[in-house]
Amino acid sequence: MQSASWPAVSSSRLLLQALEELAANPEQSAAVRETGHCVVLAGPGSGKTKTLTTAMARALAEDVVEPRGVACITYNNECAIELEMRLARLGMEAGDRVFVGTVHGFALSQVIAPYARCVPIGLPADFRVAKRAEMRASVEAAYAVAIAGTDDPHRRWSFASEKRRRDVDRTRPEWRGRNPELAMFIEAYEFKLRQQGLIDFDDMPLLAYRMIKEHDWIRDALRARFPILFVDEYQDLGHALHELVLLSCFGGGIRLFAVGDADQSIYGFTGANPELLEGLTERPDVRTIRLRFNYRSGRKIVRASLGALGEERDYRERAGAPEGELTFWSTTQGLDMQARAIAETVVPKLVEKGIPLDEIAVLYRAAYLGDKVADALKQADIPFVRTDGNALVRRSSRLARFIEDCARWVVGGWRDADPRYSRLIYRASLLVFGRHATADEERFLSEQLIGFLQSTIGHVDGTHAWLQRFDRELISSWRSIGRNSEQEWDVCVEMIANTDPASSLDMPLGHFAGRVGGTGRVNLSTLHSVKGREFDAVVMYGVNARDFPSERDKRTAGALRETRRLFYVGVTRPRKELGLIFQENQQSPWVNELYQRSKADDSDAGVGL
């Protein structure tokens, strides 16, 4: 049955157009029209986000009657922002009928906040999320009570955290049967938090699971509001989300549409487990659809990517795809020379081929390697932007992205509605309240926001001073009333420190906002931070034998497989050209496999190994 008022004419047209575009791909078309439990296995560049958002729009138009809606859970805030943008292009704004956010955001806003007062879970009405110092103090206090040893309590807590994320259902024998000392440590830690009216981030999905499991009426309320649950990047979301899915979808009547790729599971250190996705595909009540076509990369890159993975997959390039290029660069010395070669040779050659700086990405395993590349690019006077741990802006932070959008509006976006002011207000309401604002709340936010934005149009004192005003005039007020416990308000303080003029870090606000012509910048990113992104050209830096894999990676078979998947993620980011740089005669064995595959494919291998 179709909703009486959804979609509007323009939304219907946009949805029909999207469905027509997917009709040429039978797998995508089947996925978006599926009305039962469905798992979509989507390789790199296979159009999984378009498939997911089109499936959401179609479900809202044809399967879900107002005021009911759908929920979509994804890995981090950056993924959520991307999905919201894609949905908006289909005429569908996230709001009362559509939840898009992280598993923590879903647990907090849709389960804990509305129902915690109704069930005995030990939380006061004014509970809040613990700060880092409060969590550390609770760990130390719990260690003294539960273990009373002489070890570093925080080192021991790292093992306890792993158990806490893995053993979600504490009624099962393994909770106390598998390392009972850690179970007592966890329970003591949580007790210390509750004494202060606090929860932490790992608490959110755990408490939500417990509430849904112990109270059928909460599960019924969720199903009444969200009869369909969409999950993006399923392989990254861990045991708590998986248990919630089993409970809500296969035990609670909610329909599941999950998208993922076990080959891109690279967050084992946060509890991600690709076997959970694989387990769903084995269920008889789930339809599994594999997207086989790579719409992103050239033919040679698609073929080489299978060499990066070390396993064969039925992936293929789209008809008419460009050839793509693989280039292998070697230096006589180590990482410092490789960084200089990137700045002095590799990037200039890519630019000569007509690839813009902002379509070039340099990828590496750790932020300290990014420091080396950044220094080399500075020496060569090549602008860059970082998205690693030493970045100016945390790409996964909603607040950081909101600040960037406000800067873009101030330096000219107000003229051409880029971004629209209504979008800024909506984003502000999510930051402060974690939901759509009421009319009074929106009026309050708008008075403050428009006053600040209008007063800073034409700002010429640099990004640092503008950020200081942003923090003083907006954030100081919003954080005092904020009900969105997931928000990291100190992100702006970090950005202020990262633009300190005393350290020659400041920049014109237009450069920060990315609206100044000719300010394209090379992208520097860790491999973990780049997943989900794509560029015309990618340079993988430091692919040496001692780094891919490292000795630490070789300690367990699981760690080695995950590192191989990390390498695969990097190789599958480019559209046109992939370059790998390493020390001469000390390249990774996985580079050798790519080289041999490129030779077999009769490709132009660039510089020989």
XYZ file of C-alpha atoms in Angstrom:
609
model
C 0.000 0.000 0.000
C 1.270 3.435 -0.852
C 1.312 6.287 1.612
C -1.373 8.898 1.010
C 1.044 11.819 1.033
C 4.415 10.292 0.208
C 6.104 10.929 -2.095
C 5.420 14.377 -3.490
C 5.375 14.734 -7.267
C 9.013 15.817 -7.477
C 10.076 12.974 -5.162
C 8.121 10.468 -7.260
C 9.868 11.686 -10.387
C 13.298 11.462 -8.751
C 12.565 7.956 -7.471
C 11.317 6.756 -10.860
C 14.425 8.164 -12.479
C 16.659 6.356 -9.952
C 14.808 3.071 -10.513
C 15.194 3.434 -14.267
C 18.923 4.053 -13.887
C 19.273 0.810 -11.911
C 17.167 -1.215 -14.332
C 20.200 -1.955 -16.527
C 21.799 -3.834 -13.627
C 19.626 -6.850 -12.724
C 21.269 -7.326 -9.322
C 20.727 -3.714 -8.234
C 17.193 -3.702 -9.603
C 16.318 -6.904 -7.752
C 17.772 -5.561 -4.514
C 15.833 -2.299 -4.470
C 12.556 -4.118 -5.187
C 13.013 -6.915 -2.637
C 10.281 -7.012 0.012
C 11.712 -9.683 2.312
C 14.900 -9.905 4.359
C 17.771 -9.068 2.020
C 21.567 -8.941 2.243
C 23.406 -7.136 -0.550
C 27.067 -8.082 -0.916
C 28.592 -5.046 -2.568
C 32.190 -4.969 -3.745
C 34.197 -1.768 -4.235
C 32.653 0.688 -6.676
C 29.543 -1.442 -7.152
C 27.033 1.334 -6.449
C 26.043 0.100 -3.012
C 25.133 3.548 -1.634
C 22.897 4.290 -4.622
C 21.299 0.875 -4.240
C 20.744 1.402 -0.516
C 19.260 4.883 -0.763
C 17.041 3.955 -3.718
C 15.772 0.937 -1.774
C 14.963 3.227 1.160
C 13.094 5.692 -1.048
C 11.134 2.916 -2.774
C 10.211 1.316 0.553
C 8.910 4.639 1.880
C 6.917 5.216 -1.285
C 5.436 1.746 -1.695
C 5.800 -0.401 1.431
C 5.484 1.855 4.474
C 2.349 3.844 5.318
C 2.660 7.189 7.082
C 3.409 8.043 9.824
C 5.595 4.938 9.947
C 9.067 5.162 8.452
C 12.436 3.441 8.134
C 15.681 3.477 10.075
C 19.158 3.229 8.598
C 22.164 2.401 10.759
C 25.674 2.964 9.453
C 29.244 2.854 10.696
C 30.035 6.462 11.580
C 28.751 10.009 11.291
C 30.582 10.570 8.020
C 28.729 7.650 6.422
C 25.466 8.979 7.859
C 26.083 12.431 6.363
C 26.792 10.882 2.957
C 23.575 8.855 3.104
C 21.559 11.921 4.111
C 22.965 13.824 1.137
C 22.124 10.981 -1.240
C 18.595 10.708 0.172
C 18.098 14.445 -0.239
C 18.876 14.063 -3.951
C 15.923 11.687 -4.118
C 13.717 14.310 -2.493
C 13.766 12.588 0.882
C 15.042 14.421 3.956
C 16.023 12.580 7.118
C 13.463 13.497 9.770
C 10.484 12.098 11.630
C 9.939 9.245 9.157
C 13.599 8.554 8.464
C 16.339 7.913 10.999
C 19.893 7.856 9.623
C 22.746 7.516 12.085
C 25.198 5.318 13.927
C 24.253 2.317 16.022
C 25.088 4.427 19.077
C 22.847 7.229 17.865
C 20.011 4.782 17.163
C 20.313 3.110 20.547
C 20.411 6.431 22.372
C 17.728 8.385 20.500
C 15.287 5.591 19.620
C 15.528 3.255 22.616
C 17.320 4.588 25.701
C 16.161 8.216 25.748
C 12.453 7.504 25.104
C 12.081 4.414 27.307
C 14.792 4.440 30.018
C 12.400 6.020 32.523
C 9.905 3.206 31.970
C 12.153 0.246 32.753
C 14.600 -0.501 35.594
C 18.046 -0.126 34.009
C 19.591 2.035 36.713
C 19.651 5.358 34.845
C 18.327 8.630 36.235
C 16.213 10.925 34.068
C 19.146 13.325 33.661
C 21.764 10.732 32.707
C 24.585 11.843 30.442
C 27.541 10.406 28.545
C 30.760 10.184 30.550
C 33.731 12.307 29.632
C 37.082 10.660 28.994
C 38.442 11.614 32.422
C 35.331 10.187 34.119
C 35.677 6.910 32.231
C 39.342 6.613 33.173
C 38.581 7.294 36.834
C 35.817 4.658 36.777
C 38.184 2.111 35.226
C 40.722 2.715 37.981
C 38.105 2.502 40.738
C 36.601 -0.671 39.258
C 40.038 -2.285 38.919
C 40.758 -1.674 42.588
C 37.477 -3.353 43.560
C 37.300 -6.246 41.093
C 40.946 -7.204 40.562
C 43.118 -5.262 43.045
C 46.242 -6.183 41.100
C 49.445 -4.339 40.304
C 49.001 -4.136 36.514
C 48.106 -0.984 34.631
C 44.281 -0.914 34.968
C 43.861 0.708 31.559
C 45.916 -1.970 29.858
C 43.711 -4.606 31.483
C 40.641 -2.611 30.491
C 41.574 -2.953 26.815
C 40.960 -6.701 27.157
C 37.787 -6.084 29.151
C 36.486 -3.736 26.448
C 36.950 -6.418 23.823
C 34.951 -8.878 25.913
C 32.291 -6.263 26.618
C 31.753 -5.612 22.909
C 31.785 -9.307 21.986
C 29.665 -10.912 24.739
C 26.543 -8.823 24.304
C 23.996 -11.224 25.824
C 25.068 -11.642 29.444
C 22.531 -14.403 30.075
C 24.675 -16.763 27.996
C 27.185 -19.046 29.748
C 30.209 -17.459 28.067
C 29.691 -14.169 29.922
C 31.081 -15.607 33.156
C 32.438 -18.824 31.737
C 34.940 -17.020 29.512
C 37.322 -15.041 31.753
C 35.079 -14.324 34.781
C 37.613 -11.856 36.183
C 37.059 -9.560 33.222
C 33.287 -9.921 33.626
C 33.561 -8.700 37.218
C 35.814 -5.837 36.113
C 33.247 -4.737 33.507
C 30.341 -4.950 35.928
C 32.262 -2.959 38.553
C 33.114 -0.300 35.969
C 29.501 0.021 34.857
C 28.387 0.229 38.498
C 30.787 3.126 39.068
C 29.356 4.918 36.043
C 25.752 4.357 37.151
C 26.518 5.759 40.601
C 27.282 9.026 38.825
C 24.334 8.854 36.428
C 26.651 8.133 33.496
C 26.840 5.850 30.477
C 29.628 5.498 27.915
C 29.458 4.854 24.178
C 29.741 1.073 24.440
C 26.867 1.168 26.911
C 24.470 2.536 24.315
C 23.918 -0.522 22.089
C 24.334 -2.869 25.068
C 21.608 -1.145 27.095
C 19.357 -0.895 24.041
C 19.766 -4.626 23.398
C 18.953 -5.438 27.019
C 15.878 -3.203 27.018
C 14.514 -4.704 23.792
C 15.241 -8.266 24.910
C 13.609 -7.932 28.321
C 10.608 -5.839 27.276
C 8.593 -6.995 24.275
C 6.567 -3.788 24.240
C 9.693 -1.763 23.399
C 10.339 -4.075 20.460
C 6.717 -3.632 19.382
C 7.051 0.149 19.631
C 10.143 0.086 17.435
C 8.433 -2.105 14.857
C 5.437 0.215 14.849
C 7.646 3.175 14.013
C 10.277 1.479 11.813
C 8.950 -1.681 10.115
C 12.110 -1.819 7.979
C 15.694 -1.558 9.212
C 18.447 -0.720 6.725
C 22.057 -1.364 7.727
C 25.036 0.001 5.806
C 28.580 -1.405 6.128
C 27.257 -4.361 8.130
C 30.696 -5.959 8.331
C 32.009 -3.005 10.382
C 29.296 -2.763 13.030
C 30.188 -5.555 15.435
C 28.416 -7.914 17.796
C 26.072 -5.461 19.531
C 24.434 -4.414 16.260
C 24.282 -8.042 15.117
C 22.489 -9.106 18.299
C 20.080 -6.189 17.901
C 19.359 -7.336 14.343
C 18.764 -10.949 15.375
C 16.451 -9.798 18.146
C 14.534 -7.100 16.250
C 14.412 -8.524 12.730
C 14.385 -12.286 13.099
C 12.608 -12.277 16.449
C 10.676 -9.029 16.343
C 9.102 -8.749 12.900
C 11.174 -5.888 11.480
C 12.330 -6.365 7.896
C 16.097 -6.246 7.311
C 17.948 -4.781 4.338
C 21.696 -5.044 4.963
C 24.558 -3.955 2.714
C 28.178 -4.910 3.245
C 31.359 -6.499 2.010
C 33.327 -8.905 4.182
C 36.364 -8.248 1.978
C 36.446 -4.657 3.277
C 36.205 -5.481 6.986
C 39.171 -3.574 8.456
C 38.004 -2.500 11.916
C 38.724 -5.605 13.954
C 40.209 -3.433 16.705
C 36.723 -1.945 17.324
C 35.002 -5.340 17.441
C 34.048 -5.690 13.770
C 33.712 -9.279 12.595
C 33.091 -10.151 8.901
C 31.743 -13.551 9.921
C 28.589 -11.885 11.244
C 27.681 -10.679 7.752
C 28.580 -14.032 6.264
C 26.325 -15.726 8.826
C 23.335 -13.713 7.620
C 23.850 -14.923 4.054
C 23.535 -18.530 5.244
C 20.057 -18.032 6.701
C 17.253 -19.621 4.634
C 14.946 -16.661 5.335
C 17.361 -14.126 3.819
C 17.804 -13.409 0.122
C 21.436 -12.698 -0.778
C 22.235 -10.556 -3.813
C 25.802 -9.909 -4.975
C 26.625 -6.756 -6.926
C 29.298 -7.811 -9.418
C 30.010 -4.730 -11.509
C 32.623 -2.175 -10.514
C 31.491 1.225 -11.826
C 34.436 3.089 -10.345
C 37.719 1.768 -11.635
C 39.374 1.107 -14.959
C 39.777 -2.427 -16.223
C 43.400 -2.916 -15.152
C 42.692 -1.655 -11.652
C 39.693 -3.981 -11.262
C 41.778 -6.972 -12.365
C 44.684 -5.964 -10.135
C 42.419 -5.526 -7.124
C 41.738 -9.241 -7.073
C 45.466 -9.755 -6.817
C 45.478 -7.380 -3.840
C 42.820 -9.459 -2.130
C 44.596 -12.712 -2.855
C 41.320 -14.459 -3.648
C 39.213 -14.680 -6.752
C 35.855 -12.913 -6.873
C 33.281 -12.597 -9.628
C 33.837 -8.849 -10.007
C 34.078 -7.233 -13.406
C 34.416 -3.788 -14.872
C 31.422 -2.093 -16.440
C 31.010 -2.142 -20.205
C 33.041 0.602 -21.816
C 35.171 1.167 -18.703
C 38.509 2.921 -19.352
C 41.699 0.907 -19.166
C 43.106 2.487 -16.022
C 46.799 2.510 -15.168
C 49.070 0.834 -12.642
C 52.445 2.389 -11.932
C 55.146 0.992 -9.651
C 57.651 3.458 -8.162
C 60.794 2.396 -6.327
C 63.362 4.459 -4.423
C 66.848 3.505 -3.314
C 66.129 4.433 0.291
C 63.252 4.291 2.759
C 60.210 6.295 3.773
C 61.729 9.781 3.706
C 62.943 9.363 0.143
C 59.616 7.850 -0.872
C 57.811 10.897 0.530
C 60.071 13.240 -1.418
C 59.509 11.209 -4.572
C 55.756 11.610 -4.156
C 56.076 15.385 -3.866
C 58.785 15.922 -6.497
C 57.888 13.305 -9.113
C 54.659 11.361 -8.665
C 52.223 14.201 -7.991
C 53.675 16.472 -10.728
C 53.397 13.643 -13.276
C 49.761 13.052 -12.329
C 49.054 16.762 -12.736
C 50.729 16.671 -16.158
C 48.189 14.017 -17.127
C 45.395 16.429 -16.290
C 44.417 15.012 -12.888
C 43.467 17.848 -10.482
C 45.212 17.990 -7.119
C 41.966 17.375 -5.238
C 41.473 14.140 -7.197
C 44.829 12.775 -5.994
C 45.065 10.836 -2.727
C 48.152 9.582 -0.910
C 47.326 6.656 1.391
C 49.342 5.138 4.249
C 48.905 2.997 7.342
C 49.479 5.492 10.186
C 49.277 9.243 10.819
C 53.024 9.551 11.481
C 53.599 8.526 7.863
C 51.282 11.324 6.843
C 53.616 13.740 8.650
C 56.431 12.687 6.321
C 54.347 13.202 3.187
C 52.989 16.514 4.503
C 56.512 17.807 5.131
C 57.599 16.797 1.625
C 54.565 18.461 0.033
C 55.214 21.652 2.011
C 58.775 21.728 0.699
C 57.453 21.331 -2.839
C 54.801 24.033 -2.250
C 51.958 21.608 -3.024
C 48.749 22.253 -1.028
C 47.179 19.317 0.784
C 44.418 18.402 3.204
C 44.660 15.613 5.779
C 41.949 13.241 6.941
C 44.008 11.217 9.397
C 44.546 11.554 13.142
C 46.566 14.759 12.611
C 43.935 16.409 10.439
C 42.497 19.858 10.971
C 38.972 18.456 10.642
C 37.669 15.106 11.819
C 35.719 13.896 8.825
C 33.677 11.601 11.068
C 32.531 14.514 13.247
C 29.135 16.025 12.471
C 30.199 19.198 14.264
C 33.339 19.592 12.141
C 31.388 19.131 8.932
C 28.761 21.604 10.156
C 31.461 24.183 10.911
C 32.873 23.744 7.399
C 29.395 24.221 5.903
C 28.888 27.414 7.923
C 32.236 28.726 6.671
C 31.192 27.926 3.090
C 27.916 29.812 3.589
C 29.774 32.855 4.996
C 32.327 33.120 2.169
C 29.739 33.080 -0.605
C 27.426 30.125 -0.201
C 24.637 32.452 0.938
C 24.425 33.764 -2.638
C 23.787 30.441 -4.347
C 22.297 28.410 -1.445
C 25.403 26.239 -1.085
C 24.555 25.063 1.486
C 20.904 26.000 1.965
C 20.196 27.816 5.208
C 17.372 25.370 6.003
C 19.926 22.583 5.789
C 22.178 24.366 8.271
C 19.310 24.738 10.736
C 18.424 21.056 10.363
C 22.056 20.067 10.971
C 22.185 22.377 14.005
C 19.104 20.698 15.474
C 20.742 17.285 15.103
C 23.878 18.552 16.811
C 22.089 20.095 19.753
C 19.027 17.898 20.229
C 19.810 14.736 18.257
C 16.500 15.162 16.367
C 14.322 17.633 14.513
C 13.906 20.747 16.638
C 10.473 21.881 17.799
C 9.232 25.214 16.510
C 10.466 27.037 19.631
C 13.814 25.237 19.580
C 14.292 26.006 15.891
C 13.492 29.671 16.503
C 16.124 29.795 19.237
C 18.757 28.101 17.073
C 17.956 30.244 14.057
C 18.228 33.527 15.957
C 21.714 32.606 17.134
C 22.917 31.005 13.909
C 21.743 33.629 11.444
C 23.076 36.378 13.701
C 26.510 34.802 13.737
C 26.599 33.978 10.027
C 25.468 37.405 8.864
C 27.890 39.180 11.189
C 30.840 37.221 9.773
C 30.103 37.629 6.048
C 33.214 39.277 4.625
C 35.376 38.002 7.507
C 39.038 38.703 6.646
C 40.937 37.846 9.839
C 41.619 34.206 9.017
C 40.089 30.881 10.011
C 41.527 30.900 13.540
C 39.704 34.084 14.632
C 36.465 32.972 12.924
C 36.571 29.614 14.759
C 37.140 31.402 18.058
C 33.993 33.441 17.448
C 32.087 30.291 16.442
C 33.080 28.615 19.696
C 32.322 31.683 21.801
C 29.024 32.740 20.212
C 27.435 29.399 19.280
C 29.009 26.364 20.875
C 29.286 27.797 24.386
C 25.510 28.323 24.315
C 24.541 25.115 22.552
C 26.583 22.759 24.703
C 24.855 24.070 27.843
C 21.412 23.066 26.530
C 22.387 20.172 24.267
C 20.520 16.887 24.611
C 22.546 15.074 21.977
C 25.006 13.174 24.146
C 26.795 11.805 21.110
C 28.175 15.183 20.099
C 31.872 15.991 20.675
C 31.774 19.699 21.436
C 35.533 19.963 21.897
C 36.115 19.394 18.178
C 35.957 23.154 17.615
C 38.624 23.704 20.296
C 40.860 21.232 18.460
C 40.300 23.101 15.194
C 41.206 26.382 16.877
C 44.469 24.857 18.098
C 45.156 23.425 14.645
C 44.894 26.863 13.035
C 47.095 28.717 15.538
C 48.770 31.677 13.754
C 51.680 31.486 16.197
C 52.582 28.154 14.615
C 51.955 29.418 11.059
C 48.894 27.191 10.770
C 46.223 29.793 10.023
C 44.632 30.116 6.585
C 42.103 32.365 4.841
C 38.536 31.350 5.645
C 37.825 30.807 1.944
C 40.586 28.213 1.782
C 39.199 26.458 4.859
C 35.751 26.447 3.283
C 37.083 25.175 -0.061
C 35.395 27.926 -2.101
C 38.487 29.708 -3.451
C 39.337 28.929 -7.054
C 42.610 27.112 -7.589
C 42.793 25.829 -4.013
C 42.602 22.158 -4.916
C 44.599 20.113 -2.425
C 46.130 16.664 -2.448
C 44.305 14.347 -0.054
C 46.388 12.646 2.645
C 44.639 9.815 4.469
C 45.219 6.630 6.388
C 43.842 3.520 4.753
C 41.309 3.137 7.563
C 39.988 6.669 7.014
C 39.670 6.397 3.239
C 37.178 3.547 3.055
C 34.083 4.612 1.149
C 35.883 7.379 -0.745
C 37.206 7.446 -4.311
C 39.642 9.527 -6.368
C 40.926 9.751 -9.922
C 44.418 8.772 -8.758
C 45.690 7.023 -5.641
C 49.281 6.715 -4.484
C 49.907 4.046 -1.847
C 52.914 5.152 0.176
C 55.340 2.892 2.018
C 54.198 -0.456 0.628
C 57.403 -2.085 1.792
C 57.888 -5.692 2.805
C 58.289 -4.763 6.482
C 55.051 -2.752 6.436
C 52.662 -4.862 4.319
C 52.483 -7.075 6.269
C 54.403 -6.056 9.392
C 55.736 -8.542 11.901
C 52.820 -7.699 14.178
C 50.376 -8.518 11.379
C 51.903 -11.953 11.076
C 51.233 -12.931 14.682
C 47.787 -14.357 13.951
C 46.016 -15.557 10.837
C 43.137 -13.173 11.568
C 45.406 -10.135 11.800
C 47.132 -11.099 8.557
C 43.794 -11.443 6.730
C 42.621 -8.068 7.995
C 45.845 -6.377 6.864
C 45.399 -7.910 3.452
C 41.876 -6.498 3.347
C 43.305 -3.102 4.330
C 45.681 -3.278 1.365
C 42.724 -4.232 -0.835
C 40.742 -1.195 0.335
C 43.585 1.083 -0.781
C 43.980 -0.578 -4.164
C 40.262 -0.219 -4.933
C 39.963 3.554 -4.301
C 41.161 4.961 -7.703
C 39.122 5.496 -10.826
C 41.954 6.045 -13.317
C 45.404 5.447 -11.879
C 46.975 3.494 -9.044
C 50.575 4.103 -8.034
C 52.525 2.119 -5.447
C 55.791 3.410 -3.992
C 58.304 1.344 -2.038
C 61.986 0.807 -1.385
C 63.882 -0.907 -4.176
C 64.011 -4.701 -3.810
C 62.081 -4.444 -0.538
C 58.535 -4.191 -1.833
C 55.628 -5.979 -0.201
C 54.978 -9.479 -1.536
C 51.466 -8.238 -2.294
C 52.944 -5.615 -4.612
C 54.693 -8.454 -6.439
C 51.337 -10.171 -6.920
C 49.841 -7.009 -8.405
C 52.839 -6.626 -10.685
C 52.621 -10.201 -11.939
C 48.903 -9.826 -12.548
C 49.450 -6.557 -14.424
C 52.068 -8.263 -16.643
C 49.705 -11.139 -17.317
C 47.058 -8.589 -18.224
C 49.483 -7.187 -20.808
C 49.433 -3.792 -19.090
C 51.921 -0.964 -19.110
C 53.650 -1.657 -15.818
C 55.483 1.663 -15.493
C 58.753 1.420 -13.612
C 59.850 -2.178 -13.223
C 60.368 -3.862 -9.881
